[in-house]
Short mmCIF file of C-alpha atoms and ligand atoms in Angstrom, two decimals:
data_model
loop_
_atom_site.label_atom_id
_atom_site.label_comp_id
_atom_site.label_asym_id
_atom_site.label_seq_id
_atom_site.Cartn_x
_atom_site.Cartn_y
_atom_site.Cartn_z
CA MET A 11 95.55 206.43 209.77
CA HIS A 12 93.06 204.28 208.00
CA VAL A 13 92.75 200.86 206.42
CA ALA A 14 92.48 201.27 202.65
CA HIS A 15 92.07 197.60 201.84
CA LEU A 16 91.35 194.37 203.66
CA SER A 17 91.95 191.04 202.05
CA LEU A 18 91.21 187.65 203.63
CA ALA A 19 91.98 184.07 202.67
CA ASP A 20 90.58 181.21 204.75
CA PHE A 21 89.94 183.49 207.69
CA ARG A 22 86.89 182.40 209.76
CA SER A 23 83.91 181.97 207.41
CA TYR A 24 85.69 183.55 204.42
CA ALA A 25 87.40 181.50 201.72
CA ARG A 26 88.31 184.84 200.17
CA ALA A 27 87.25 188.42 200.65
CA GLU A 28 88.45 191.68 199.15
CA VAL A 29 87.15 194.81 200.84
CA PRO A 30 88.28 198.25 199.66
CA LEU A 31 87.73 200.86 202.36
CA ASP A 32 87.58 204.63 202.53
CA PRO A 33 88.24 206.99 205.39
CA GLY A 34 85.16 208.16 207.27
CA VAL A 35 82.39 205.89 208.43
CA THR A 36 81.77 202.46 206.92
CA ALA A 37 78.97 200.22 208.13
CA PHE A 38 78.78 196.46 207.57
CA VAL A 39 75.16 195.42 207.74
CA GLY A 40 73.64 191.97 207.47
CA PRO A 41 71.76 189.27 209.36
CA ASN A 42 73.26 187.39 212.31
CA GLY A 43 76.07 184.96 211.63
CA GLN A 44 76.92 186.29 208.15
CA GLY A 45 80.49 187.32 208.89
CA LYS A 46 80.39 191.00 209.90
CA THR A 47 82.37 190.55 213.09
CA ASN A 48 84.77 188.24 211.26
CA LEU A 49 85.79 191.19 209.05
CA VAL A 50 86.54 193.59 211.86
CA GLU A 51 88.11 190.84 213.94
CA ALA A 52 90.66 190.40 211.16
CA ILE A 53 91.51 194.10 211.24
CA GLY A 54 91.82 193.97 215.02
CA TYR A 55 94.15 190.99 214.65
CA VAL A 56 96.56 192.96 212.50
CA ALA A 57 96.66 195.67 215.16
CA THR A 58 97.08 193.45 218.23
CA LEU A 59 98.10 190.00 216.90
CA GLY A 60 95.14 188.61 218.80
CA SER A 61 91.40 188.26 218.54
CA HIS A 62 88.97 190.10 220.80
CA ARG A 63 86.80 186.97 220.87
CA VAL A 64 89.09 184.00 221.34
CA ALA A 65 92.36 183.35 223.13
CA THR A 66 93.77 180.89 220.59
CA ASP A 67 94.20 181.08 216.84
CA ALA A 68 92.52 177.81 215.85
CA PRO A 69 88.98 179.23 215.51
CA LEU A 70 90.29 181.90 213.13
CA ILE A 71 91.19 179.38 210.45
CA ARG A 72 88.38 178.49 208.10
CA LEU A 73 87.04 175.03 208.74
CA GLY A 74 89.04 172.56 206.64
CA ALA A 75 91.84 175.02 205.83
CA GLU A 76 95.37 174.88 207.22
CA ARG A 77 96.16 178.51 207.57
CA ALA A 78 94.56 181.90 207.24
CA VAL A 79 96.00 184.97 205.57
CA VAL A 80 95.01 188.52 206.47
CA ARG A 81 96.32 191.43 204.40
CA THR A 82 95.74 195.09 205.09
CA SER A 83 97.02 198.16 203.41
CA ILE A 84 97.29 200.96 205.88
CA LEU A 85 97.38 204.56 204.82
CA ARG A 86 98.97 207.07 207.08
CA THR A 87 99.08 210.78 206.40
CA SER A 88 101.87 212.68 208.13
CA SER A 89 101.37 216.14 209.61
CA SER A 90 103.03 217.59 206.51
CA GLY A 91 100.39 215.92 204.36
CA ASP A 92 102.40 213.09 202.78
CA ALA A 93 100.47 209.84 202.56
CA ARG A 94 102.34 206.57 203.08
CA THR A 95 100.96 203.11 202.49
CA THR A 96 102.13 200.11 204.46
CA LEU A 97 101.14 196.64 203.36
CA VAL A 98 100.93 194.18 206.24
CA GLU A 99 100.39 190.46 205.64
CA LEU A 100 99.94 187.87 208.34
CA GLU A 101 99.81 184.15 207.87
CA ILE A 102 98.15 182.48 210.82
CA THR A 103 98.81 178.78 211.40
CA PRO A 104 97.46 177.33 214.65
CA GLY A 105 100.08 175.78 216.88
CA LYS A 106 102.86 177.49 214.94
CA ALA A 107 104.38 180.94 214.98
CA ASN A 108 102.67 183.43 212.69
CA ARG A 109 104.51 184.64 209.64
CA ALA A 110 104.53 188.28 208.74
CA ARG A 111 105.41 190.39 205.75
CA ILE A 112 105.67 194.14 205.75
CA ASN A 113 105.71 195.84 202.36
CA ARG A 114 106.38 192.41 200.83
CA SER A 115 109.51 191.84 202.86
CA ASP A 116 109.45 188.70 204.97
CA ASN A 117 112.59 189.59 206.81
CA VAL A 118 110.48 190.64 209.81
CA ARG A 119 109.09 189.14 213.00
CA PRO A 120 105.33 189.13 213.54
CA ARG A 121 105.95 191.40 216.50
CA ASP A 122 107.28 194.07 214.14
CA VAL A 123 103.73 194.46 212.85
CA LEU A 124 102.61 195.93 216.17
CA GLY A 125 102.22 199.68 216.04
CA LEU A 126 101.77 199.84 212.24
CA LEU A 127 98.00 199.74 212.60
CA ARG A 128 96.39 201.12 215.71
CA THR A 129 92.77 200.30 216.44
CA VAL A 130 90.32 200.77 219.27
CA LEU A 131 87.68 198.09 219.16
CA PHE A 132 84.36 198.34 220.97
CA ALA A 133 82.45 195.07 221.26
CA PRO A 134 79.76 193.43 223.36
CA GLU A 135 82.59 191.48 225.04
CA ASP A 136 83.76 194.76 226.59
CA LEU A 137 81.24 194.42 229.37
CA SER A 138 83.65 191.94 230.90
CA LEU A 139 86.19 194.76 231.30
CA VAL A 140 83.95 195.87 234.14
CA LYS A 141 82.23 192.69 235.25
CA GLY A 142 84.91 190.11 234.47
CA ASP A 143 88.03 188.77 236.15
CA PRO A 144 91.11 190.93 236.81
CA GLY A 145 92.79 189.23 233.85
CA GLU A 146 90.43 191.08 231.49
CA ARG A 147 91.52 194.43 232.86
CA ARG A 148 95.20 193.49 232.82
CA ARG A 149 94.84 192.54 229.18
CA PHE A 150 93.13 195.86 228.47
CA LEU A 151 96.07 197.74 229.99
CA ASP A 152 98.72 195.62 228.30
CA GLU A 153 97.14 195.82 224.86
CA LEU A 154 96.94 199.57 225.13
CA LEU A 155 100.55 199.70 226.33
CA THR A 156 101.65 197.63 223.36
CA ALA A 157 99.75 199.85 220.94
CA ARG A 158 101.49 202.91 222.36
CA THR A 159 104.92 201.35 222.90
CA PRO A 160 105.31 198.29 220.64
CA ARG A 161 108.62 197.27 222.23
CA LEU A 162 106.66 196.32 225.37
CA ALA A 163 105.28 193.30 223.50
CA GLY A 164 108.77 191.85 223.96
CA VAL A 165 108.79 192.71 227.65
CA ARG A 166 105.39 191.05 228.07
CA GLN A 167 106.62 187.93 226.29
CA ASP A 168 109.76 187.83 228.45
CA TYR A 169 107.69 188.17 231.58
CA GLU A 170 105.31 185.38 230.59
CA ARG A 171 108.21 183.11 229.72
CA VAL A 172 110.07 183.77 232.99
CA LEU A 173 106.86 183.32 234.96
CA LYS A 174 106.26 179.94 233.38
CA GLN A 175 109.80 178.76 234.09
CA ARG A 176 109.71 180.05 237.62
CA ASN A 177 106.37 178.38 238.30
CA ALA A 178 107.72 175.11 236.94
CA LEU A 179 110.70 175.40 239.29
CA LEU A 180 108.44 176.18 242.26
CA LYS A 181 106.26 173.24 241.42
CA THR A 182 109.28 170.94 241.39
CA ALA A 183 110.42 172.39 244.70
CA ALA A 184 106.94 171.95 246.18
CA ALA A 185 106.81 168.32 245.03
CA ALA A 186 110.30 167.64 246.40
CA ARG A 187 109.31 169.12 249.72
CA ARG A 188 106.15 167.01 249.88
CA ALA A 189 108.18 163.92 249.09
CA GLY A 190 110.15 164.74 252.24
CA GLY A 191 113.45 165.14 250.47
CA GLY A 192 114.89 167.62 252.99
CA ARG A 193 115.56 170.96 251.34
CA GLY A 194 114.62 169.39 248.03
CA ALA A 195 115.17 171.30 244.82
CA ASP A 196 117.99 173.69 244.18
CA LEU A 197 116.78 177.12 245.23
CA SER A 198 119.79 179.03 244.00
CA THR A 199 118.31 178.75 240.50
CA LEU A 200 115.18 180.34 241.89
CA GLU A 201 117.09 183.47 242.78
CA VAL A 202 118.27 183.82 239.21
CA TRP A 203 114.66 183.64 238.04
CA ASP A 204 113.65 186.15 240.72
CA GLY A 205 116.03 188.61 239.12
CA HIS A 206 114.61 188.05 235.64
CA LEU A 207 111.04 188.22 236.88
CA ALA A 208 111.67 191.43 238.82
CA ARG A 209 113.34 193.11 235.86
CA ALA A 210 110.61 192.44 233.30
CA GLY A 211 107.87 192.72 235.93
CA ALA A 212 109.05 196.12 237.12
CA GLU A 213 109.15 197.49 233.60
CA LEU A 214 105.60 196.33 232.98
CA THR A 215 104.40 197.69 236.32
CA ALA A 216 106.03 201.08 235.81
CA PHE A 217 104.44 201.44 232.36
CA ARG A 218 101.04 200.31 233.64
CA LEU A 219 101.13 202.86 236.47
CA GLN A 220 101.98 205.61 234.02
CA LEU A 221 99.19 204.47 231.72
CA VAL A 222 96.57 204.38 234.47
CA ALA A 223 97.50 207.92 235.49
CA ALA A 224 97.15 209.09 231.89
CA LEU A 225 93.83 207.28 231.43
CA GLN A 226 92.21 208.48 234.65
CA PRO A 227 91.12 211.99 233.54
CA LEU A 228 90.16 210.73 230.07
CA VAL A 229 87.92 208.00 231.46
CA ALA A 230 86.27 210.46 233.84
CA GLN A 231 85.63 212.86 230.99
CA ALA A 232 84.27 210.16 228.67
CA TYR A 233 81.99 208.76 231.36
CA GLU A 234 80.61 212.23 232.06
CA GLN A 235 79.94 212.69 228.33
CA LEU A 236 78.15 209.36 228.05
CA ALA A 237 76.24 209.54 231.32
CA PRO A 238 76.16 213.17 232.50
CA GLY A 239 75.92 213.39 236.28
CA GLY A 240 76.26 209.63 236.50
CA GLY A 241 79.01 209.69 239.09
CA GLU A 242 82.74 210.01 239.34
CA THR A 243 84.96 207.26 237.94
CA VAL A 244 88.25 206.45 239.62
CA LEU A 245 90.88 204.01 238.36
CA GLU A 246 93.11 202.41 240.98
CA TYR A 247 96.08 200.25 240.16
CA ARG A 248 96.35 197.68 242.93
CA SER A 249 99.60 195.87 243.42
CA SER A 250 99.64 192.20 244.38
CA PHE A 251 101.75 193.10 247.42
CA GLU A 252 101.84 195.83 250.06
CA GLY A 253 104.09 198.79 249.54
CA GLU A 254 104.47 202.40 248.53
CA ARG A 255 103.73 203.20 244.95
CA PRO A 256 107.10 202.99 243.17
CA GLY A 257 108.43 206.23 241.76
CA SER A 258 110.58 204.60 239.09
CA ARG A 259 111.26 201.34 237.33
CA GLU A 260 114.29 200.75 239.59
CA GLU A 261 112.18 201.20 242.68
CA ALA A 262 109.52 198.85 241.30
CA GLU A 263 112.23 196.24 240.69
CA GLN A 264 113.58 196.51 244.25
CA GLN A 265 110.06 196.27 245.66
CA LEU A 266 109.18 193.22 243.60
CA LEU A 267 112.43 191.49 244.59
CA ALA A 268 111.71 192.19 248.26
CA ALA A 269 108.12 190.99 247.87
CA LEU A 270 109.31 187.75 246.25
CA GLU A 271 111.58 187.20 249.23
CA ASP A 272 108.70 187.81 251.64
CA VAL A 273 106.43 185.22 250.05
CA ARG A 274 109.11 182.66 249.24
CA ALA A 275 108.00 180.07 251.80
CA GLN A 276 104.37 180.36 250.67
CA GLU A 277 105.39 180.13 247.02
CA ILE A 278 107.38 176.98 247.62
CA ALA A 279 104.50 175.50 249.58
CA ARG A 280 102.05 176.27 246.78
CA GLY A 281 104.31 175.91 243.80
CA LEU A 282 103.20 179.21 242.29
CA THR A 283 104.45 182.78 241.81
CA LEU A 284 102.24 184.86 244.08
CA VAL A 285 103.38 188.44 243.43
CA GLY A 286 104.01 190.43 240.27
CA PRO A 287 102.08 192.18 237.51
CA HIS A 288 100.28 188.94 236.58
CA ARG A 289 98.48 189.26 239.91
CA ASP A 290 97.88 193.02 239.95
CA GLU A 291 94.44 194.49 239.46
CA LEU A 292 92.99 197.58 237.87
CA GLY A 293 90.25 198.63 240.25
CA LEU A 294 87.36 200.57 238.71
CA ARG A 295 85.33 202.68 241.08
CA LEU A 296 82.11 204.51 240.39
CA GLY A 297 81.44 207.03 243.14
CA PRO A 298 82.21 205.36 246.46
CA LEU A 299 81.66 201.79 245.21
CA PRO A 300 83.60 199.36 243.05
CA ALA A 301 81.98 199.03 239.64
CA LYS A 302 82.35 195.27 239.66
CA GLY A 303 79.58 193.74 241.70
CA TYR A 304 77.80 197.08 242.31
CA ALA A 305 77.31 199.04 239.08
CA SER A 306 74.06 198.49 237.18
CA HIS A 307 74.07 196.91 233.74
CA GLY A 308 73.77 200.32 232.05
CA GLU A 309 76.45 201.86 234.26
CA SER A 310 78.78 198.97 233.53
CA TRP A 311 78.23 199.50 229.81
CA SER A 312 78.95 203.22 230.08
CA TYR A 313 82.12 202.43 232.03
CA ALA A 314 83.31 199.95 229.41
CA LEU A 315 82.62 202.45 226.63
CA ALA A 316 84.42 205.17 228.61
CA LEU A 317 87.51 202.94 228.88
CA ARG A 318 87.52 202.48 225.12
CA LEU A 319 86.87 206.14 224.37
CA ALA A 320 89.69 207.09 226.72
CA SER A 321 91.99 204.66 224.88
CA TYR A 322 91.04 206.35 221.64
CA GLU A 323 91.81 209.82 223.03
CA LEU A 324 95.11 208.65 224.43
CA LEU A 325 96.28 206.99 221.21
CA ARG A 326 95.15 210.00 219.26
CA SER A 327 97.14 212.35 221.44
CA ASP A 328 100.38 210.41 221.09
CA GLY A 329 100.74 210.06 217.38
CA GLY A 330 98.51 208.66 214.68
CA GLU A 331 94.76 208.62 214.94
CA PRO A 332 93.63 205.01 215.52
CA VAL A 333 90.93 203.28 213.51
CA LEU A 334 87.73 202.95 215.51
CA ILE A 335 85.82 199.70 215.30
CA LEU A 336 82.33 199.46 216.76
CA ASP A 337 81.19 195.87 216.62
CA ASP A 338 77.50 195.55 217.32
CA VAL A 339 77.52 198.00 220.20
CA PHE A 340 74.67 200.31 219.26
CA ALA A 341 72.05 197.59 219.59
CA GLU A 342 73.07 197.24 223.24
CA LEU A 343 72.60 200.88 224.17
CA ASP A 344 69.59 203.04 224.93
CA ALA A 345 68.83 205.89 222.51
CA ARG A 346 70.55 208.56 224.57
CA ARG A 347 73.87 206.80 224.99
CA ARG A 348 73.73 205.56 221.43
CA ASP A 349 73.49 209.13 220.13
CA ARG A 350 76.19 210.40 222.48
CA LEU A 351 78.60 207.66 221.49
CA ALA A 352 77.88 208.30 217.82
CA GLU A 353 78.58 212.03 218.25
CA LEU A 354 81.82 211.32 220.09
CA VAL A 355 83.23 209.04 217.38
CA ALA A 356 81.76 210.62 214.25
CA GLY A 357 84.78 212.84 213.61
CA ALA A 358 87.39 210.07 213.68
CA GLU A 359 89.49 209.47 210.57
CA GLN A 360 87.99 206.02 210.07
CA VAL A 361 85.09 204.34 211.86
CA LEU A 362 84.03 200.79 211.04
CA VAL A 363 80.63 199.78 212.34
CA THR A 364 78.82 196.45 212.26
CA ALA A 365 75.08 196.12 212.77
CA ALA A 366 72.44 193.47 212.07
CA VAL A 367 69.94 196.02 210.77
CA PRO A 368 70.44 199.50 209.24
CA GLU A 369 68.34 201.09 212.01
CA ASP A 370 71.04 200.17 214.51
CA VAL A 371 73.49 202.55 212.83
CA PRO A 372 72.91 206.01 214.33
CA LYS A 373 72.13 208.88 211.96
CA ALA A 374 75.30 210.72 212.96
CA LEU A 375 77.26 207.84 211.43
CA ALA A 376 75.96 208.01 207.89
CA GLY A 377 78.61 206.89 205.42
CA ALA A 378 79.59 204.02 203.20
CA ARG A 379 77.62 200.80 203.58
CA PHE A 380 78.36 197.18 202.79
CA ALA A 381 75.88 194.33 202.81
CA VAL A 382 77.30 191.16 204.33
CA ALA A 383 75.45 187.98 203.44
CA ASP A 384 76.27 184.45 202.31
CA GLY A 385 79.99 185.08 202.39
CA ASP A 386 79.76 188.13 200.12
CA VAL A 387 80.73 191.62 201.13
CA THR A 388 79.04 194.00 198.69
CA ARG A 389 79.29 197.75 198.71
CA LEU A 390 75.84 199.39 198.57
CA VAL A 391 76.56 203.09 199.02
N1 LIG B 24 86.79 178.96 211.59
C1 LIG B 24 85.60 179.06 210.98
N2 LIG B 24 85.33 178.37 209.85
C2 LIG B 24 84.15 178.47 209.24
N3 LIG B 24 83.14 179.24 209.65
C3 LIG B 24 83.35 179.96 210.78
C4 LIG B 24 84.58 179.92 211.49
N4 LIG B 24 84.50 180.72 212.56
C5 LIG B 24 83.27 181.25 212.53
N5 LIG B 24 82.57 180.80 211.46
C6 LIG B 24 81.19 181.15 211.09
O1 LIG B 24 81.10 182.56 210.99
C7 LIG B 24 79.81 182.96 211.42
C8 LIG B 24 79.90 184.05 212.42
O2 LIG B 24 80.38 185.17 211.81
P1 LIG B 24 80.31 186.56 212.57
O3 LIG B 24 80.60 186.39 214.02
O4 LIG B 24 81.17 187.48 211.82
O5 LIG B 24 78.78 186.92 212.39
P2 LIG B 24 78.10 188.33 212.46
O6 LIG B 24 77.69 188.72 211.09
O7 LIG B 24 78.94 189.28 213.20
O8 LIG B 24 76.79 187.96 213.30
P3 LIG B 24 76.05 188.74 214.50
O9 LIG B 24 75.16 189.75 213.84
O10 LIG B 24 75.25 187.67 215.14
O11 LIG B 24 77.08 189.33 215.39
C9 LIG B 24 79.14 181.78 212.07
O12 LIG B 24 78.12 181.31 211.24
C10 LIG B 24 80.25 180.79 212.21
O13 LIG B 24 79.79 179.48 212.06
MG1 LIG B 25 78.86 190.07 215.12
#
C-alpha cells in the first residue's frame, strides 16, 4: 500500500498543507524545525491513532486552533492487480474523542481506521525501545499487534479500563483498611473485576507471546544484516508473575486469575494491580547480556533498527506491504549501517524519509524530493 495524498489542516505547525505522494522513495529535506517530522507524524497518526513523539493530542493542534484535521488517501493494490483507494479523515480535538470518516462516511468509530494504513516508523526516539522503561517495549508490541489484528485495539482499551477501575477499587480498600474499618471495602466486587481483568489480560498476553515468537528470528536476521557478526539477539517475554508459559488463551486466563489471588493481600495493602500484561516486560538480550544497561550506543541503535525492520518484514508477510517512514535516522548512523539500512528498505513500495540536509539521504534512496521550509512543502524532483 502507499499514501497517495496527505492533507493537513491546523496540524502542528501547518495551517494547511497538501502533499501529493508517489510510490517509491520520497525525501522531505529542510532545515531544523521546519515541519518535516510533523508531516510524517501525521501519517503515523492515521496508522496508529497516536503520535510517536507525544502521549497526548494537545501538542498536535496548531497553536491557537481548536482542532486538527488529517486526511490521507491510501492506495492499495490487490494481488490480482486492482487498485483501491481509501480516504481516511481524522478530526483531532484534545480532551475529546476523535472523529473519523472513511470514504466520506462518518458512520464509523475512530478505531475502525486502524488497519487501513499500516506504517513502520523509524525515529530517533526508537533508541528508547532498547534503553527506556519496559512501557516503551510494551507499547512497541501492542502497536504492532494492533496493526496486524485491529480488533485488539478494543481488547487493549478494555484492559486499560478494567485496570483503572480495579486500581480505584483497591485504593479504596487500602484506604479503608488504613482507617481501621475492619474488613473495609466490599471485596466481592473485586472478584468480578478479577474476572474481567483476566479475560482481557489473557488475550493480550497470548497475542504478545505469539508475536514475540514470530519476531524473534526476524530480529536476529535484521541485526545480523545491520551489524554482521555483532552477536546474537534474543527476545524474552517476561511475565509479571512466576509460572509456566501458557499454551493457550484459556491457560493464560487461569494463570492470571491464580496470580491475582496470590498477590491479593499485597495489592490491597498497596492499592495497585501488581500482575498482568501492564507489568510484563519484553527482555532484549544481545549475546549473554541484556541490551539495556550493557549494549553500546551503536549496538543499541542497531537493535532498535532491527526491531523496526523485523516489524516491517512481519507486516509484509501477513498482508499488505506497510509504508516505511524513516524520520531523521540516517544522520544518527555511521556510514556502514546507513548504507545497509538503505539497501534493506530501498525495495519497499513506499519509503518516506526526512533529513535536514540532502547528504543525509543515502544514494540507494534516490527518488522524489520535497523542500520543507517556512510552512511550505514544495516538490523539487
Ligand atoms: N502545535 C503546534 N503549533 C504550532 N507550531 C508547532 C506545534 N507543534 C510543533 N510546532 C512547531 O513545529 C516545528 C517542529 O517541526 P518538526 O518537528 O516537524 O521539525 P523538523 O523539520 O522535523 O526539524 P528537525 O530537522 O529538527 O527534526 C517547531 O518549530 C515547533 O515550534
Ligand atoms: Mg524532525
